mmCIF file of C-alpha atoms in Angstrom:
data_model
loop_
_atom_site.group_PDB
_atom_site.id
_atom_site.type_symbol
_atom_site.label_atom_id
_atom_site.label_comp_id
_atom_site.label_asym_id
_atom_site.label_seq_id
_atom_site.Cartn_x
_atom_site.Cartn_y
_atom_site.Cartn_z
ATOM 1 C CA UNK A 53 115.860 76.527 112.951
ATOM 2 C CA UNK A 54 112.879 77.633 110.875
ATOM 3 C CA UNK A 55 113.843 80.258 108.285
ATOM 4 C CA UNK A 56 112.797 83.852 108.797
ATOM 5 C CA UNK A 57 110.415 84.526 105.908
ATOM 6 C CA UNK A 58 110.636 88.069 104.508
ATOM 7 C CA UNK A 59 108.430 90.005 102.100
ATOM 8 C CA UNK A 60 109.828 93.011 100.242
ATOM 9 C CA UNK A 61 107.256 95.772 99.809
ATOM 10 C CA UNK A 62 108.114 97.961 96.826
ATOM 11 C CA UNK A 63 110.471 96.581 94.201
ATOM 12 C CA UNK A 64 112.171 99.721 92.883
ATOM 13 C CA UNK A 65 115.876 100.571 92.919
ATOM 14 C CA UNK A 66 116.571 100.381 96.666
ATOM 15 C CA UNK A 67 114.754 97.050 96.932
ATOM 16 C CA UNK A 68 117.682 95.390 95.185
ATOM 17 C CA UNK A 69 119.959 96.255 98.107
ATOM 18 C CA UNK A 70 117.445 94.727 100.518
ATOM 19 C CA UNK A 71 117.149 91.550 98.485
ATOM 20 C CA UNK A 72 120.906 91.111 98.139
ATOM 21 C CA UNK A 73 121.407 91.665 101.874
ATOM 22 C CA UNK A 74 118.744 89.172 102.944
ATOM 23 C CA UNK A 75 119.971 86.541 100.506
ATOM 24 C CA UNK A 76 123.410 86.798 102.105
ATOM 25 C CA UNK A 77 122.022 85.966 105.564
ATOM 26 C CA UNK A 78 121.845 82.279 106.471
ATOM 27 C CA UNK A 79 118.384 81.116 107.444
ATOM 28 C CA UNK A 80 116.463 83.879 105.660
ATOM 29 C CA UNK A 81 114.055 83.341 102.778
ATOM 30 C CA UNK A 82 112.574 86.116 100.652
ATOM 31 C CA UNK A 83 109.175 84.576 100.044
ATOM 32 C CA UNK A 84 107.370 87.338 98.154
ATOM 33 C CA UNK A 85 107.441 90.787 96.631
ATOM 34 C CA UNK A 86 104.661 93.367 96.597
ATOM 35 C CA UNK A 87 104.249 96.083 93.982
ATOM 36 C CA UNK A 88 101.395 97.747 92.124
ATOM 37 C CA UNK A 89 103.584 97.749 88.996
ATOM 38 C CA UNK A 90 103.202 94.209 87.658
ATOM 39 C CA UNK A 91 106.111 94.377 85.201
ATOM 40 C CA UNK A 92 108.527 95.744 87.784
ATOM 41 C CA UNK A 93 107.433 93.120 90.311
ATOM 42 C CA UNK A 94 107.847 90.282 87.803
ATOM 43 C CA UNK A 95 111.338 91.429 86.812
ATOM 44 C CA UNK A 96 112.376 91.804 90.461
ATOM 45 C CA UNK A 97 111.070 88.378 91.457
ATOM 46 C CA UNK A 98 112.743 86.741 88.476
ATOM 47 C CA UNK A 99 116.085 88.399 89.198
ATOM 48 C CA UNK A 100 116.133 87.229 92.811
ATOM 49 C CA UNK A 101 114.273 83.941 92.440
ATOM 50 C CA UNK A 102 111.363 85.047 94.630
ATOM 51 C CA UNK A 103 108.450 82.603 94.343
ATOM 52 C CA UNK A 104 105.434 84.816 95.071
ATOM 53 C CA UNK A 105 104.200 88.231 93.996
ATOM 54 C CA UNK A 106 101.275 90.354 95.128
ATOM 55 C CA UNK A 107 99.701 93.498 93.697
ATOM 56 C CA UNK A 108 98.501 94.754 97.082
ATOM 57 C CA UNK A 109 99.146 94.577 100.799
ATOM 58 C CA UNK A 110 95.698 93.073 101.324
ATOM 59 C CA UNK A 111 96.558 90.157 99.017
ATOM 60 C CA UNK A 112 99.811 89.525 100.868
ATOM 61 C CA UNK A 113 98.135 89.631 104.281
ATOM 62 C CA UNK A 114 95.396 87.257 103.104
ATOM 63 C CA UNK A 115 98.168 84.829 102.130
ATOM 64 C CA UNK A 116 100.013 85.452 105.366
ATOM 65 C CA UNK A 117 102.927 83.021 104.941
ATOM 66 C CA UNK A 118 105.656 85.388 106.107
ATOM 67 C CA UNK A 119 107.197 86.731 109.306
ATOM 68 C CA UNK A 120 108.641 90.116 108.403
ATOM 69 C CA UNK A 121 108.420 92.963 105.920
ATOM 70 C CA UNK A 122 111.035 95.226 104.394
ATOM 71 C CA UNK A 123 109.201 98.411 103.426
ATOM 72 C CA UNK A 124 110.973 100.035 100.470
ATOM 73 C CA UNK A 125 108.079 102.193 99.266
ATOM 74 C CA UNK A 126 108.401 105.974 98.667
ATOM 75 C CA UNK A 127 108.637 108.137 101.793
ATOM 76 C CA UNK A 128 105.120 109.547 101.540
ATOM 77 C CA UNK A 129 103.443 106.131 101.848
ATOM 78 C CA UNK A 130 105.527 104.553 104.628
ATOM 79 C CA UNK A 131 102.790 105.321 107.152
ATOM 80 C CA UNK A 132 99.822 103.811 105.362
ATOM 81 C CA UNK A 133 101.756 100.818 104.039
ATOM 82 C CA UNK A 134 103.343 99.891 107.381
ATOM 83 C CA UNK A 135 100.344 100.088 109.720
ATOM 84 C CA UNK A 136 98.475 97.078 108.225
ATOM 85 C CA UNK A 137 101.499 94.831 108.784
ATOM 86 C CA UNK A 138 101.888 95.990 112.377
ATOM 87 C CA UNK A 139 98.208 95.303 112.984
ATOM 88 C CA UNK A 140 98.774 91.789 111.635
ATOM 89 C CA UNK A 141 101.676 91.224 114.041
ATOM 90 C CA UNK A 142 104.428 91.243 111.419
ATOM 91 C CA UNK A 143 107.949 92.505 112.103
ATOM 92 C CA UNK A 144 108.859 95.557 109.982
ATOM 93 C CA UNK A 145 112.073 97.141 108.771
ATOM 94 C CA UNK A 146 111.140 100.459 107.137
ATOM 95 C CA UNK A 147 113.238 102.688 104.956
ATOM 96 C CA UNK A 148 113.995 106.182 106.186
ATOM 97 C CA UNK A 149 112.561 108.675 106.891
ATOM 98 C CA UNK A 150 110.004 106.761 108.917
ATOM 99 C CA UNK A 151 107.101 108.960 107.795
ATOM 100 C CA UNK A 152 106.210 112.213 106.073
ATOM 101 C CA UNK A 153 105.538 114.000 109.361
ATOM 102 C CA UNK A 154 105.969 113.603 113.105
ATOM 103 C CA UNK A 155 102.326 112.725 113.845
ATOM 104 C CA UNK A 156 102.408 109.796 111.419
ATOM 105 C CA UNK A 157 105.778 108.647 112.735
ATOM 106 C CA UNK A 158 104.508 108.657 116.320
ATOM 107 C CA UNK A 159 101.460 106.640 115.281
ATOM 108 C CA UNK A 160 103.742 104.078 113.647
ATOM 109 C CA UNK A 161 105.995 103.865 116.705
ATOM 110 C CA UNK A 162 103.028 103.455 119.040
ATOM 111 C CA UNK A 163 101.450 100.812 116.805
ATOM 112 C CA UNK A 164 104.708 98.861 116.692
ATOM 113 C CA UNK A 165 105.059 99.000 120.473
ATOM 114 C CA UNK A 166 101.453 97.862 120.929
ATOM 115 C CA UNK A 167 101.950 94.989 118.494
ATOM 116 C CA UNK A 168 105.089 93.873 120.311
ATOM 117 C CA UNK A 169 106.940 93.242 117.056
ATOM 118 C CA UNK A 170 110.517 93.991 116.062
ATOM 119 C CA UNK A 171 110.585 97.377 114.338
ATOM 120 C CA UNK A 172 113.583 99.073 112.761
ATOM 121 C CA UNK A 173 114.311 102.124 110.614
ATOM 122 C CA UNK A 174 116.934 101.435 107.969
ATOM 123 C CA UNK A 175 119.346 104.226 108.889
ATOM 124 C CA UNK A 176 122.028 102.620 106.779
ATOM 125 C CA UNK A 177 124.972 104.588 108.136
ATOM 126 C CA UNK A 178 124.644 102.683 111.392
ATOM 127 C CA UNK A 179 126.479 100.095 109.232
ATOM 128 C CA UNK A 180 129.630 102.277 109.203
ATOM 129 C CA UNK A 181 132.289 100.795 111.536
ATOM 130 C CA UNK A 182 133.923 104.186 112.183
ATOM 131 C CA UNK A 183 130.634 105.676 113.369
ATOM 132 C CA UNK A 184 129.892 102.781 115.704
ATOM 133 C CA UNK A 185 133.387 102.874 117.192
ATOM 134 C CA UNK A 186 133.180 106.640 117.663
ATOM 135 C CA UNK A 187 129.869 106.232 119.503
ATOM 136 C CA UNK A 188 131.445 103.585 121.737
ATOM 137 C CA UNK A 189 134.416 105.845 122.533
ATOM 138 C CA UNK A 190 132.134 108.755 123.411
ATOM 139 C CA UNK A 191 129.947 106.555 125.623
ATOM 140 C CA UNK A 192 133.076 105.248 127.376
ATOM 141 C CA UNK A 193 134.152 108.811 128.165
ATOM 142 C CA UNK A 194 137.318 108.622 126.080
ATOM 143 C CA UNK A 195 136.957 112.191 124.785
ATOM 144 C CA UNK A 196 135.351 113.556 127.934
ATOM 145 C CA UNK A 197 132.200 115.666 127.693
ATOM 146 C CA UNK A 198 131.232 116.487 124.115
ATOM 147 C CA UNK A 199 131.105 120.250 123.636
ATOM 148 C CA UNK A 200 131.023 120.888 119.885
ATOM 149 C CA UNK A 201 130.472 118.982 116.652
ATOM 150 C CA UNK A 202 130.278 119.564 112.918
ATOM 151 C CA UNK A 203 128.755 117.220 110.378
ATOM 152 C CA UNK A 204 128.212 117.200 106.617
ATOM 153 C CA UNK A 205 126.500 115.010 104.045
ATOM 154 C CA UNK A 206 127.677 115.853 100.540
ATOM 155 C CA UNK A 207 126.177 114.659 97.250
ATOM 156 C CA UNK A 208 126.571 116.055 93.749
ATOM 157 C CA UNK A 209 123.923 114.496 91.542
ATOM 158 C CA UNK A 210 122.463 117.911 90.693
ATOM 159 C CA UNK A 211 125.789 119.094 89.241
ATOM 160 C CA UNK A 212 127.200 115.932 87.678
ATOM 161 C CA UNK A 213 125.789 112.587 86.477
ATOM 162 C CA UNK A 214 126.692 110.721 89.650
ATOM 163 C CA UNK A 215 123.958 108.101 89.234
ATOM 164 C CA UNK A 216 122.249 109.113 86.018
ATOM 165 C CA UNK A 217 120.478 112.095 84.463
ATOM 166 C CA UNK A 218 118.216 113.634 87.111
ATOM 167 C CA UNK A 219 116.494 115.798 84.499
ATOM 168 C CA UNK A 220 114.975 112.788 82.724
ATOM 169 C CA UNK A 221 114.765 109.982 85.291
ATOM 170 C CA UNK A 222 111.727 109.645 87.538
ATOM 171 C CA UNK A 223 113.695 108.111 90.414
ATOM 172 C CA UNK A 224 115.509 111.441 90.855
ATOM 173 C CA UNK A 225 112.838 113.909 89.753
ATOM 174 C CA UNK A 226 110.369 112.880 92.460
ATOM 175 C CA UNK A 227 113.007 113.733 95.096
ATOM 176 C CA UNK A 228 112.892 117.340 93.898
ATOM 177 C CA UNK A 229 109.109 117.760 94.151
ATOM 178 C CA UNK A 230 107.105 118.253 97.347
ATOM 179 C CA UNK A 231 103.926 117.293 95.489
ATOM 180 C CA UNK A 232 105.479 113.874 94.895
ATOM 181 C CA UNK A 233 106.145 113.356 98.602
ATOM 182 C CA UNK A 234 109.698 114.670 98.913
ATOM 183 C CA UNK A 235 111.046 116.656 101.884
ATOM 184 C CA UNK A 236 114.052 117.497 99.740
ATOM 185 C CA UNK A 237 117.602 116.928 100.840
ATOM 186 C CA UNK A 238 116.442 117.482 104.438
ATOM 187 C CA UNK A 239 114.212 114.406 104.428
ATOM 188 C CA UNK A 240 116.290 112.324 102.050
ATOM 189 C CA UNK A 241 119.748 112.579 103.614
ATOM 190 C CA UNK A 242 119.221 115.026 106.466
ATOM 191 C CA UNK A 243 117.653 112.259 108.515
ATOM 192 C CA UNK A 244 120.901 110.298 108.082
ATOM 193 C CA UNK A 245 123.337 113.032 109.083
ATOM 194 C CA UNK A 246 121.234 114.185 112.055
ATOM 195 C CA UNK A 247 121.176 110.603 113.303
ATOM 196 C CA UNK A 248 124.883 110.206 112.485
ATOM 197 C CA UNK A 249 125.869 113.219 114.576
ATOM 198 C CA UNK A 250 123.537 112.906 117.545
ATOM 199 C CA UNK A 251 123.995 109.136 117.859
ATOM 200 C CA UNK A 252 127.782 109.441 117.968
ATOM 201 C CA UNK A 253 127.590 112.421 120.336
ATOM 202 C CA UNK A 254 125.475 110.333 122.679
ATOM 203 C CA UNK A 255 122.532 112.660 123.208
ATOM 204 C CA UNK A 256 119.154 113.565 121.739
ATOM 205 C CA UNK A 257 118.541 116.899 119.984
ATOM 206 C CA UNK A 258 117.297 119.696 122.258
ATOM 207 C CA UNK A 259 116.792 122.624 119.895
ATOM 208 C CA UNK A 260 117.144 123.311 116.185
ATOM 209 C CA UNK A 261 117.547 126.265 113.845
ATOM 210 C CA UNK A 262 117.597 125.678 110.088
ATOM 211 C CA UNK A 263 117.758 127.391 106.714
ATOM 212 C CA UNK A 264 116.536 125.521 103.625
ATOM 213 C CA UNK A 265 117.552 126.521 100.093
ATOM 214 C CA UNK A 266 116.041 125.565 96.748
ATOM 215 C CA UNK A 267 118.042 126.498 93.654
ATOM 216 C CA UNK A 268 116.758 127.274 90.165
ATOM 217 C CA UNK A 269 117.325 124.111 88.140
ATOM 218 C CA UNK A 270 114.984 124.310 85.152
ATOM 219 C CA UNK A 271 113.017 126.878 83.174
ATOM 220 C CA UNK A 272 109.880 127.789 85.069
ATOM 221 C CA UNK A 273 110.969 125.649 87.999
ATOM 222 C CA UNK A 274 109.498 122.443 86.630
ATOM 223 C CA UNK A 275 110.170 119.469 84.370
ATOM 224 C CA UNK A 276 106.998 117.857 83.046
ATOM 225 C CA UNK A 277 104.738 116.973 85.969
ATOM 226 C CA UNK A 278 107.471 117.699 88.510
ATOM 227 C CA UNK A 279 107.530 121.127 90.179
ATOM 228 C CA UNK A 280 111.099 121.412 91.467
ATOM 229 C CA UNK A 281 110.318 123.090 94.787
ATOM 230 C CA UNK A 282 111.935 120.728 97.328
ATOM 231 C CA UNK A 283 115.026 122.005 99.138
ATOM 232 C CA UNK A 284 118.432 121.203 97.636
ATOM 233 C CA UNK A 285 120.597 122.293 100.592
ATOM 234 C CA UNK A 286 120.182 122.905 104.302
ATOM 235 C CA UNK A 287 122.261 124.516 107.015
ATOM 236 C CA UNK A 288 121.369 123.681 110.600
ATOM 237 C CA UNK A 289 122.414 124.574 114.125
ATOM 238 C CA UNK A 290 121.617 121.822 116.606
ATOM 239 C CA UNK A 291 121.989 121.694 120.375
ATOM 240 C CA UNK A 292 121.867 118.397 122.253
ATOM 241 C CA UNK A 293 120.567 117.339 125.654
ATOM 242 C CA UNK A 294 124.132 116.822 126.922
ATOM 243 C CA UNK A 295 124.991 120.469 126.279
ATOM 244 C CA UNK A 296 126.874 119.912 123.051
ATOM 245 C CA UNK A 297 126.248 122.324 120.177
ATOM 246 C CA UNK A 298 127.094 121.977 116.539
ATOM 247 C CA UNK A 299 126.409 122.636 112.889
ATOM 248 C CA UNK A 300 125.106 120.253 110.264
ATOM 249 C CA UNK A 301 124.794 120.840 106.554
ATOM 250 C CA UNK A 302 123.844 118.759 103.548
ATOM 251 C CA UNK A 303 123.501 119.398 99.834
ATOM 252 C CA UNK A 304 123.081 117.823 96.436
ATOM 253 C CA UNK A 305 125.306 120.512 94.951
ATOM 254 C CA UNK A 306 128.662 119.352 96.386
ATOM 255 C CA UNK A 307 130.530 119.001 93.101
ATOM 256 C CA UNK A 308 133.244 116.394 93.317
ATOM 257 C CA UNK A 309 131.505 114.347 96.015
ATOM 258 C CA UNK A 310 129.315 111.380 95.182
ATOM 259 C CA UNK A 311 128.017 110.384 98.620
ATOM 260 C CA UNK A 312 130.320 111.425 101.456
ATOM 261 C CA UNK A 313 129.680 111.920 105.177
ATOM 262 C CA UNK A 314 131.976 113.567 107.713
ATOM 263 C CA UNK A 315 131.639 114.190 111.434
ATOM 264 C CA UNK A 316 133.995 115.858 113.902
ATOM 265 C CA UNK A 317 133.373 115.631 117.639
ATOM 266 C CA UNK A 318 135.230 117.738 120.172
ATOM 267 C CA UNK A 319 135.232 116.886 123.869
ATOM 268 C CA UNK A 320 136.986 118.052 127.019
ATOM 269 C CA UNK A 321 139.519 115.210 126.755
ATOM 270 C CA UNK A 322 139.946 114.801 123.023
ATOM 271 C CA UNK A 323 138.490 114.871 119.545
ATOM 272 C CA UNK A 324 137.266 112.397 116.941
ATOM 273 C CA UNK A 325 136.927 112.596 113.178
ATOM 274 C CA UNK A 326 134.601 110.152 111.411
ATOM 275 C CA UNK A 327 134.727 109.867 107.635
ATOM 276 C CA UNK A 328 132.762 107.773 105.199
ATOM 277 C CA UNK A 329 133.947 108.673 101.735
ATOM 278 C CA UNK A 330 133.784 106.586 98.558
ATOM 279 C CA UNK A 331 132.353 103.755 100.693
ATOM 280 C CA UNK A 332 135.477 103.725 102.906
ATOM 281 C CA UNK A 333 135.131 104.124 106.673
ATOM 282 C CA UNK A 334 137.840 105.971 108.633
ATOM 283 C CA UNK A 335 138.142 107.100 112.263
ATOM 284 C CA UNK A 336 140.878 109.386 113.612
ATOM 285 C CA UNK A 337 141.386 110.551 117.189
ATOM 286 C CA UNK A 338 143.394 113.099 119.124
ATOM 287 C CA UNK A 339 143.245 112.121 122.793
ATOM 288 C CA UNK A 340 145.517 112.208 125.846
ATOM 289 C CA UNK A 341 149.018 113.551 125.216
ATOM 290 C CA UNK A 342 148.281 113.780 121.484
ATOM 291 C CA UNK A 343 146.067 116.768 122.248
ATOM 292 C CA UNK A 344 149.153 118.735 123.345
ATOM 293 C CA UNK A 345 150.704 118.467 119.884
ATOM 294 C CA UNK A 346 147.462 118.372 117.867
ATOM 295 C CA UNK A 347 148.406 114.879 116.682
ATOM 296 C CA UNK A 348 145.709 112.755 115.085
ATOM 297 C CA UNK A 349 145.989 108.975 114.784
ATOM 298 C CA UNK A 350 143.968 106.367 112.927
ATOM 299 C CA UNK A 351 141.764 104.169 115.125
ATOM 300 C CA UNK A 352 141.088 100.517 114.321
ATOM 301 C CA UNK A 353 137.376 99.858 113.954
ATOM 302 C CA UNK A 354 135.902 96.371 114.317
ATOM 303 C CA UNK A 355 133.415 95.265 111.646
ATOM 304 C CA UNK A 356 129.703 95.627 112.406
ATOM 305 C CA UNK A 357 126.661 93.625 111.368
ATOM 306 C CA UNK A 358 124.439 95.295 108.779
ATOM 307 C CA UNK A 359 121.006 96.523 109.816
ATOM 308 C CA UNK A 360 119.377 93.673 107.902
ATOM 309 C CA UNK A 361 121.318 91.057 109.857
ATOM 310 C CA UNK A 362 120.582 92.772 113.165
ATOM 311 C CA UNK A 363 116.886 92.952 112.244
ATOM 312 C CA UNK A 364 116.796 89.217 111.547
ATOM 313 C CA UNK A 365 118.770 88.426 114.715
ATOM 314 C CA UNK A 366 116.303 90.463 116.779
ATOM 315 C CA UNK A 367 113.398 88.503 115.299
ATOM 316 C CA UNK A 368 115.067 85.231 116.188
ATOM 317 C CA UNK A 369 115.931 86.389 119.696
ATOM 318 C CA UNK A 370 112.584 88.057 120.348
ATOM 319 C CA UNK A 371 114.028 91.422 121.349
ATOM 320 C CA UNK A 372 113.977 94.982 120.050
ATOM 321 C CA UNK A 373 116.841 96.479 118.058
ATOM 322 C CA UNK A 374 118.100 100.008 117.384
ATOM 323 C CA UNK A 375 117.397 102.235 115.544
ATOM 324 C CA UNK A 376 113.734 101.521 116.173
ATOM 325 C CA UNK A 377 110.560 103.357 115.156
ATOM 326 C CA UNK A 378 110.770 105.508 118.292
ATOM 327 C CA UNK A 379 114.151 106.778 117.064
ATOM 328 C CA UNK A 380 112.671 107.344 113.634
ATOM 329 C CA UNK A 381 109.861 109.397 115.157
ATOM 330 C CA UNK A 382 112.296 111.460 117.221
ATOM 331 C CA UNK A 383 114.301 112.256 114.093
ATOM 332 C CA UNK A 384 111.125 113.117 112.200
ATOM 333 C CA UNK A 385 110.283 115.683 114.878
ATOM 334 C CA UNK A 386 113.626 117.384 114.209
ATOM 335 C CA UNK A 387 112.920 117.387 110.457
ATOM 336 C CA UNK A 388 109.478 118.918 110.953
ATOM 337 C CA UNK A 389 110.892 121.580 113.275
ATOM 338 C CA UNK A 390 113.638 122.350 110.747
ATOM 339 C CA UNK A 391 110.980 123.157 108.137
ATOM 340 C CA UNK A 392 109.100 125.261 110.692
ATOM 341 C CA UNK A 393 112.316 127.048 111.688
ATOM 342 C CA UNK A 394 113.063 127.966 108.091
ATOM 343 C CA UNK A 395 109.563 129.398 107.641
ATOM 344 C CA UNK A 396 110.139 131.557 110.751
ATOM 345 C CA UNK A 397 113.423 133.079 109.640
ATOM 346 C CA UNK A 398 115.644 130.351 111.090
ATOM 347 C CA UNK A 399 114.072 130.631 114.549
ATOM 348 C CA UNK A 400 115.582 128.438 117.278
ATOM 349 C CA UNK A 401 112.889 125.885 118.174
ATOM 350 C CA UNK A 402 112.775 123.460 121.090
ATOM 351 C CA UNK A 403 112.534 119.803 120.170
#
């Protein structure tokens, strides 16, 4: 079988995870990297033994010896860097969020559908076995009709040096500045926890109300060229098409938590608790007679293929894979409405 030839677009920090994942998949070759920063590109290619490097998308497309692209560029440029590859008929896995706004995300989804290529948003928590098993249990009716849920995404890198010094490192400072393309914690991790909750609950969002909060973090609200105006926390009420209602919150101020996600789902026949803490996946359930005594038991969760492997498998099989660009666009609509809701005093807005 001919190898699936992948280009990695953007060779910053997250690109390393992409490269390591692809190199672990049999029958995949990373054939090139693309980056406007020549030194960063050279170091990345040397580290992973990648034979070709390009300074622009146009150069890579002129070469053309590849099948698929992993887009690991900053959020604000996903739209303009993805469209040329779709037009050229290349398969694309794009980092989340899909775009900076709903209109751009819809254009990307429509372009991907028109091109007939495999398209995927790298919502990495679809790799969590507990989440996937919870979604299966809900779909199978094992907890009845979902009525209520609560979800949280907790990080602490604004209160402790979880991954470095955010006050001096560009990779963190840009996430705090809207002028540098950030939607704050809402766009960075909110897209994950909204997907996490609604995917497991088995229904699309119907309406949203949200409050965004930005805390004072530096004198004058800026550090160098970075105006620190992006939101640091959000609190959201979300209703779903299946009638379920719930609350979602996320923050970078959760001292004592590095990168932890929790979700609790309550149905007419039972409840589920999904945890992903310190990279460990756990699912607990209270169903059947256990409901009568409020007993919760651990649930075995089968392993799942990573998004990268499912992306490659879809290319080989010539079929689409979830979460696709359409899902990314749907989530982006919720993010945009959350910002609008906050500006209108937490108004409840229809998705």
